[in-house]
Coordinates of C-alpha atoms in Angstrom, one line a residue:
X54 CA 22.4 -24.5 0.7
X55 CA 24.9 -22.3 3.9
X56 CA 22.2 -22.9 7.3
X57 CA 21.5 -19.1 9.2
X58 CA 25.0 -18.8 11.6
X59 CA 27.3 -20.8 9.2
X60 CA 30.8 -19.1 8.4
X61 CA 30.1 -19.1 5.0
X62 CA 27.1 -17.2 5.4
X63 CA 28.9 -14.0 8.0
X64 CA 31.3 -14.4 5.1
X65 CA 28.6 -13.5 2.5
X66 CA 27.6 -10.9 4.5
X67 CA 30.4 -8.9 5.4
X68 CA 31.2 -9.0 2.0
X69 CA 28.0 -7.7 0.7
X70 CA 28.7 -4.8 3.8
X71 CA 31.7 -4.1 2.4
X72 CA 30.1 -3.1 -1.0
X73 CA 27.6 -0.8 0.5
X74 CA 29.5 2.2 0.2
X75 CA 27.8 6.1 0.2
X76 CA 23.7 4.2 1.1
X77 CA 21.1 6.4 2.0
X78 CA 19.9 5.3 5.6
X79 CA 16.5 5.4 6.9
X80 CA 16.5 4.8 11.1
X81 CA 13.2 3.0 12.0
X82 CA 11.2 5.8 13.8
X83 CA 14.4 8.3 14.6
X84 CA 12.9 11.8 15.3
X85 CA 15.7 13.6 17.1
X86 CA 17.8 15.7 14.8
X87 CA 15.2 15.8 11.4
X88 CA 14.3 18.7 9.5
X89 CA 10.0 18.9 9.0
X90 CA 8.5 20.1 5.8
X91 CA 5.3 22.9 5.8
X92 CA 2.5 20.5 7.5
X93 CA 0.5 22.1 4.4
X94 CA 2.5 20.6 1.9
X95 CA 1.9 17.6 2.8
X96 CA -1.5 15.1 3.4
X97 CA -1.4 14.4 6.9
X98 CA -0.1 11.7 9.1
X99 CA 3.4 11.7 7.0
X100 CA 6.5 12.9 8.8
X101 CA 9.3 13.5 6.7
X102 CA 12.9 13.5 7.4
X103 CA 15.7 14.4 4.7
X104 CA 19.1 12.9 5.2
X105 CA 22.5 14.2 4.2
X106 CA 22.9 11.8 1.9
X107 CA 23.3 13.6 -2.0
X108 CA 23.5 10.3 -3.4
X109 CA 21.2 7.6 -5.4
X110 CA 17.7 8.3 -5.0
X111 CA 16.4 8.4 -2.0
X112 CA 16.8 11.7 -0.5
X113 CA 13.1 11.9 0.8
X114 CA 12.7 9.3 4.1
X115 CA 9.2 9.9 6.1
X116 CA 9.6 8.1 9.8
X117 CA 7.5 6.2 10.7
X118 CA 5.5 6.7 14.1
X119 CA 6.1 4.0 17.0
X120 CA 3.2 3.0 17.8
X121 CA 1.8 1.6 14.4
X122 CA 4.9 -0.1 13.3
X123 CA 4.4 -2.2 16.8
X124 CA 1.2 -3.2 15.3
X125 CA 2.1 -3.7 12.0
X126 CA 5.6 -5.9 13.4
X127 CA 3.4 -7.5 16.2
X128 CA 1.0 -9.0 13.4
X129 CA 3.8 -10.2 10.7
X130 CA 5.1 -11.9 13.3
X131 CA 1.2 -14.0 13.9
X132 CA 0.2 -14.1 10.4
X133 CA 3.8 -15.6 8.8
X134 CA 6.1 -18.2 9.2
X135 CA 9.0 -18.6 11.9
X136 CA 11.6 -15.7 10.8
X137 CA 15.4 -16.5 10.0
X138 CA 17.7 -15.8 13.1
X139 CA 18.9 -12.2 13.1
X140 CA 16.4 -11.6 10.4
X141 CA 14.8 -8.0 11.3
X142 CA 12.6 -7.5 8.1
X143 CA 10.6 -9.2 5.1
X144 CA 10.9 -8.4 2.1
X145 CA 7.4 -10.0 0.1
X146 CA 7.5 -9.9 -4.0
X147 CA 4.2 -8.3 -5.0
X148 CA 3.9 -9.6 -8.7
X149 CA 0.7 -9.6 -8.8
X150 CA 1.0 -6.0 -9.0
X151 CA 2.5 -4.1 -12.1
X152 CA 4.4 -0.6 -13.4
X153 CA 3.3 1.9 -15.8
X154 CA 5.9 4.9 -16.2
X155 CA 5.0 8.5 -17.0
X156 CA 6.9 11.2 -17.9
X157 CA 6.5 14.6 -19.6
X158 CA 6.3 18.1 -18.2
X159 CA 2.5 17.5 -18.1
X160 CA 2.5 14.5 -16.1
X161 CA 1.5 16.1 -13.2
X162 CA -1.6 18.2 -14.8
X163 CA -2.5 15.1 -16.8
X164 CA -2.8 13.1 -13.4
X165 CA -3.8 15.9 -11.3
X166 CA -7.5 16.0 -13.8
X167 CA -8.0 11.6 -12.8
X168 CA -6.5 10.5 -9.5
X169 CA -8.6 11.4 -6.5
X170 CA -5.4 12.2 -4.9
X171 CA -3.3 15.8 -4.9
X172 CA -0.5 15.2 -7.4
X173 CA 1.1 18.2 -6.3
X174 CA 2.2 16.2 -3.3
X175 CA 4.0 14.4 -6.0
X176 CA 6.7 18.0 -6.3
X177 CA 10.0 17.2 -5.4
X178 CA 10.0 18.8 -2.2
X179 CA 7.2 16.5 -1.3
X180 CA 5.9 12.8 -1.0
X181 CA 7.6 9.8 -2.5
X182 CA 5.2 7.7 -2.8
X183 CA 1.1 9.2 -2.9
X184 CA -1.9 6.0 -2.8
X185 CA -5.1 7.1 -5.5
X186 CA -8.0 6.0 -7.3
X187 CA -9.3 6.5 -10.4
X188 CA -13.2 6.5 -10.7
X189 CA -15.0 6.3 -14.1
X190 CA -18.1 9.0 -15.2
X191 CA -19.8 7.7 -12.1
X192 CA -18.1 8.0 -9.4
X193 CA -17.2 4.4 -9.3
X194 CA -13.5 2.9 -8.8
X195 CA -12.3 1.5 -12.1
X196 CA -8.3 1.4 -10.8
X197 CA -6.5 1.2 -7.3
X198 CA -3.0 2.8 -7.9
X199 CA 0.5 4.2 -5.5
X200 CA 2.2 6.6 -7.5
X201 CA 6.1 7.2 -6.9
X202 CA 8.2 9.6 -8.0
X203 CA 11.5 9.2 -9.8
X204 CA 12.6 12.9 -10.0
X205 CA 14.3 14.6 -7.3
X206 CA 14.1 18.8 -8.9
X207 CA 12.3 21.7 -9.8
X208 CA 14.8 21.5 -12.9
X209 CA 14.0 18.2 -13.8
X210 CA 11.0 16.9 -15.9
X211 CA 8.4 14.7 -14.8
X212 CA 9.0 11.4 -14.0
X213 CA 6.3 9.2 -12.6
X214 CA 5.8 4.8 -12.1
X215 CA 2.1 4.1 -11.8
X216 CA 1.6 0.5 -9.8
X217 CA -1.6 -1.1 -10.3
X218 CA -3.3 -4.6 -10.4
X219 CA -0.9 -6.2 -13.2
X220 CA -4.5 -7.7 -14.4
X221 CA -5.0 -4.1 -14.8
X222 CA -1.6 -2.4 -16.6
X223 CA -3.4 -3.2 -20.3
X224 CA -6.6 -1.2 -19.8
X225 CA -5.5 0.7 -17.3
X226 CA -3.0 2.3 -20.1
X227 CA -5.6 2.6 -22.4
X228 CA -8.0 4.4 -19.8
X229 CA -5.5 7.1 -19.6
X230 CA -4.3 7.6 -23.3
X231 CA -8.1 8.2 -23.6
X232 CA -7.7 11.2 -21.6
X233 CA -4.1 12.4 -22.6
X234 CA -5.2 13.9 -25.6
X235 CA -2.1 16.0 -27.3
X236 CA -0.7 16.2 -23.2
X237 CA 3.6 16.0 -23.1
X238 CA 3.2 12.8 -21.7
X239 CA 4.5 9.9 -22.5
X240 CA 2.9 6.4 -21.0
X241 CA 5.0 2.8 -21.5
X242 CA 4.8 -0.2 -19.3
X243 CA 8.1 -0.7 -17.3
X244 CA 8.7 -4.4 -17.2
X245 CA 12.4 -4.0 -16.0
X246 CA 11.5 -3.5 -12.6
X247 CA 10.5 -5.2 -9.5
X248 CA 8.1 -3.9 -7.0
X249 CA 8.1 -5.2 -3.1
X250 CA 7.0 -5.2 0.0
X251 CA 8.9 -4.6 3.3
X252 CA 7.5 -5.9 6.8
X253 CA 9.1 -5.4 10.2
X254 CA 9.3 -9.0 12.0
X255 CA 10.6 -6.9 15.6
X256 CA 10.1 -3.9 17.7
X257 CA 10.9 -0.8 16.3
X258 CA 13.1 -0.3 19.8
X259 CA 14.9 -3.5 19.3
X260 CA 15.2 -3.5 16.1
X261 CA 18.9 -1.6 16.3
X262 CA 19.8 -1.7 12.3
X263 CA 18.6 0.6 9.5
X264 CA 17.9 0.3 6.0
X265 CA 20.9 1.3 3.9
X266 CA 20.6 0.6 -0.5
X267 CA 24.0 0.9 -2.6
X268 CA 23.7 3.8 -5.4
X269 CA 22.3 1.0 -7.7
X270 CA 19.9 -1.0 -5.4
X271 CA 16.7 0.7 -4.3
X272 CA 15.2 2.6 -6.7
X273 CA 12.3 3.9 -4.3
X274 CA 11.9 3.0 -0.6
X275 CA 9.8 4.4 1.2
X276 CA 6.8 3.9 3.5
X277 CA 3.2 2.7 2.3
X278 CA 1.6 5.9 1.8
X279 CA -2.1 3.9 2.7
X280 CA -1.2 3.0 6.1
X281 CA 1.8 2.9 8.3
X282 CA 0.7 -1.0 9.4
X283 CA 2.0 -1.7 5.2
X284 CA 5.4 -1.2 6.3
X285 CA 7.3 0.1 3.3
X286 CA 7.1 -0.3 -0.6
X287 CA 10.7 -1.0 -2.1
X288 CA 10.5 -0.6 -6.2
X289 CA 14.7 -2.0 -7.5
X290 CA 15.8 -3.8 -10.6
X291 CA 14.4 -7.0 -11.9
X292 CA 17.7 -8.7 -11.5
X293 CA 18.9 -7.2 -8.0
X294 CA 18.5 -9.4 -5.1
X295 CA 16.3 -6.8 -1.7
X296 CA 18.8 -9.3 0.3
X297 CA 21.2 -7.0 -0.7
X298 CA 19.0 -4.0 -0.4
X299 CA 17.7 -4.5 2.7
X300 CA 19.7 -5.9 5.7
X301 CA 19.0 -8.2 7.9
X302 CA 16.0 -9.1 6.0
X303 CA 14.4 -12.6 4.3
X304 CA 12.6 -13.7 1.6
X305 CA 8.5 -13.5 2.8
X306 CA 5.6 -15.4 0.9
X307 CA 3.5 -14.3 -0.8
X308 CA 0.3 -15.9 0.6
X309 CA 1.4 -14.4 4.0
X310 CA 1.6 -10.6 3.1
X311 CA -1.8 -11.2 1.6
X312 CA -3.0 -12.6 4.6
X313 CA -1.5 -9.5 6.2
X314 CA -3.6 -7.2 4.1
X315 CA -6.2 -9.0 5.2
X316 CA -6.2 -9.0 8.9
X317 CA -5.5 -4.6 8.5
X318 CA -8.7 -4.4 6.5
X319 CA -6.4 -3.3 3.2
X320 CA -7.6 -3.9 0.1
X321 CA -5.8 -4.3 -3.3
X322 CA -6.2 -5.0 -6.8
X323 CA -9.2 -5.8 -8.8
X324 CA -10.3 -8.9 -6.6
X325 CA -11.0 -6.6 -3.5
X326 CA -11.7 -3.6 -5.6
X327 CA -13.9 -4.8 -8.9
X328 CA -13.9 -2.3 -11.4
X329 CA -17.3 -0.5 -11.6
X330 CA -18.3 -1.5 -8.4
X331 CA -16.2 -0.3 -5.4
X332 CA -17.2 2.5 -3.7
X333 CA -14.4 4.9 -3.3
X334 CA -15.1 5.9 0.1
X335 CA -16.8 2.5 1.0
X336 CA -12.9 1.4 0.2
X337 CA -11.8 3.3 2.7
X338 CA -9.9 5.5 0.9
X339 CA -9.9 8.7 2.7
X340 CA -8.5 6.3 5.6
X341 CA -5.5 5.0 3.5
X342 CA -5.1 9.0 2.7
X343 CA -5.9 8.1 -0.5
X344 CA -8.4 11.2 -1.7
X345 CA -8.2 15.4 -1.6
X346 CA -10.9 17.0 -1.0
X347 CA -9.8 20.5 -1.2
X348 CA -8.0 19.6 -5.2
X349 CA -10.0 20.6 -8.6
X350 CA -12.4 18.7 -10.4
X351 CA -11.4 15.3 -11.7
X352 CA -13.2 12.7 -13.6
X353 CA -16.2 11.1 -10.9
X354 CA -15.7 13.6 -8.9
X355 CA -19.1 14.4 -8.2
X356 CA -20.4 11.7 -6.2
X357 CA -17.6 11.1 -4.2
X358 CA -17.7 15.2 -3.2
X359 CA -21.5 14.7 -2.1
X360 CA -21.4 11.7 -0.4
X361 CA -18.6 13.5 1.7
X362 CA -20.1 16.2 2.5
X363 CA -23.5 14.1 3.4
X364 CA -20.6 12.9 6.4
X365 CA -22.9 9.3 6.4
X366 CA -21.5 6.0 5.3
X367 CA -23.0 3.1 6.2
X368 CA -21.5 0.7 4.9
X369 CA -17.3 -0.2 4.6
X370 CA -14.5 -2.5 3.8
X371 CA -14.1 -4.5 6.9
X372 CA -11.5 -6.8 7.7
X373 CA -13.3 -10.7 8.4
X374 CA -12.8 -14.3 9.6
X375 CA -14.2 -17.3 9.0
X376 CA -14.8 -20.6 11.5
X377 CA -13.2 -22.6 9.3
X378 CA -11.5 -22.8 5.5
X379 CA -14.2 -24.0 3.1
X380 CA -14.6 -22.5 -0.8
X381 CA -17.0 -19.4 -1.0
X382 CA -17.8 -16.9 -3.5
X383 CA -17.2 -13.7 -4.2
X384 CA -20.2 -11.8 -3.7
X385 CA -21.8 -13.9 -1.1
X386 CA -24.8 -12.4 1.1
X387 CA -23.4 -11.7 4.8
X388 CA -26.7 -12.4 7.3
X389 CA -27.1 -11.9 11.1
X390 CA -28.6 -14.3 13.3
X391 CA -31.6 -12.8 12.8
X392 CA -31.4 -13.2 8.8
X393 CA -31.4 -9.4 7.8
X394 CA -28.4 -8.6 5.0
X395 CA -25.5 -6.9 6.4
X396 CA -23.7 -7.3 3.6
X397 CA -21.6 -8.7 1.5
X398 CA -18.3 -11.2 1.1
X399 CA -16.0 -8.8 -1.2
X400 CA -12.5 -11.6 -1.7
X401 CA -10.0 -13.2 0.5
X402 CA -8.2 -16.3 1.4
X403 CA -8.2 -19.2 3.4
X404 CA -10.0 -18.2 6.5
X405 CA -9.9 -14.2 6.0
X406 CA -10.8 -11.5 4.2
X407 CA -12.7 -8.8 3.4
X408 CA -16.5 -7.7 3.0
X409 CA -18.7 -4.9 2.3
X410 CA -20.5 -4.3 5.4
X411 CA -23.0 -2.6 7.4
X412 CA -21.5 -0.8 10.3
X413 CA -24.5 -1.6 12.4
X414 CA -23.7 -4.9 12.1
X415 CA -20.2 -5.5 12.5
X416 CA -20.1 -6.5 15.8
X417 CA -22.7 -8.9 15.9
X418 CA -22.7 -12.0 15.3
X419 CA -22.9 -13.0 11.6
X420 CA -23.2 -16.1 9.0
X421 CA -23.4 -16.7 5.2
X422 CA -24.4 -19.8 3.5
X423 CA -21.9 -22.1 1.6
X424 CA -23.5 -24.6 -0.9
X425 CA -25.5 -27.2 0.1
X426 CA -27.9 -24.7 1.8
X427 CA -25.2 -25.2 4.7
X428 CA -23.5 -22.2 6.8
X429 CA -20.8 -20.8 8.3
X430 CA -19.9 -18.5 10.4
X431 CA -17.6 -15.1 10.7
X432 CA -16.4 -12.5 12.6
X433 CA -16.1 -9.2 11.8
X434 CA -13.6 -6.0 13.6
X435 CA -12.8 -2.7 12.8
X436 CA -8.8 -2.8 12.4
X437 CA -7.0 -0.9 15.1
X438 CA -5.3 1.9 12.4
X439 CA -8.6 3.5 11.6
X440 CA -9.2 7.4 13.0
X441 CA -10.6 6.8 16.7
X442 CA -12.5 9.5 16.0
X443 CA -14.5 8.6 13.3
X444 CA -18.2 7.5 14.0
X445 CA -18.6 6.0 10.4

């Protein structure tokens, strides 16, 4: 393998750049000369630009806010292994996530009755990606999903990718078919595509390059709809090299991606959001742009709407860090120094993870008991990307 900076690698990179024609570009943080959509048409926090390219799928490219991206890149640099010279982005393979494909004229109305967010945001002039939960009848989370819009024009048949935990692909497909009844929509696994998370390593003002892709490069390349600190989501064919899609990038390790999202307090998958147990608002669904309180009825809406209108959420998932690396049982009780129950550990990796804690105890000294009646100290924190004006 050629070393970074070698003549061989330089020549290979030059050949790759020469093959990149008719590309769609995403200039990081660029806001000049953009055309804004009606703010009522999109969820809060979305900022959309429309590049002039008419080729490929990447027509609507949401811009990222500079301050939030700066904190994202700083966190990635501190938590990930040493970047290669010249690298400005890291591509993480999301092998623990899978895709279903929903196609048909009634795909939108079908999803509207099942997801917490408003499926109308995925109309062609709207967003490219949407975060949501699917709930059970009791209003508890079954699956966390990200939906991606493939169709680009109103006259095209709705074509939507649905990302979920790979272990939930089969049960989620069965769940959808239970409510499909006679609706004109097909549901099938999408095994020929790969999912990637793309995170910046440089400060946005220093990352002078843009995202580029060939017509056959990325099927989807869009900001993660949950939070700006999570960078971008990318969907490609399985045989596509992501380093040919994202310039100045290198491959990242799966564990580094999970450390980053745990550090930011972002739950993902069935371990962080156990089906039938997790409550959507305690899981920060509203903070992650995953719910619409003004849409019509959907499965499990009643409890969620009632909790929202009371305005009181006493417990939330927050990032925690342990004083040492030891095996910790999922669901272990977290205690205050006075021995009061502060909440429960949910899931994590090594010395970092998520816990469902009472907010009044977040700033206190906390611990939990481990094997042999020993205890381990932990500290909790409030993520910087949370709304500053929020009282709970």
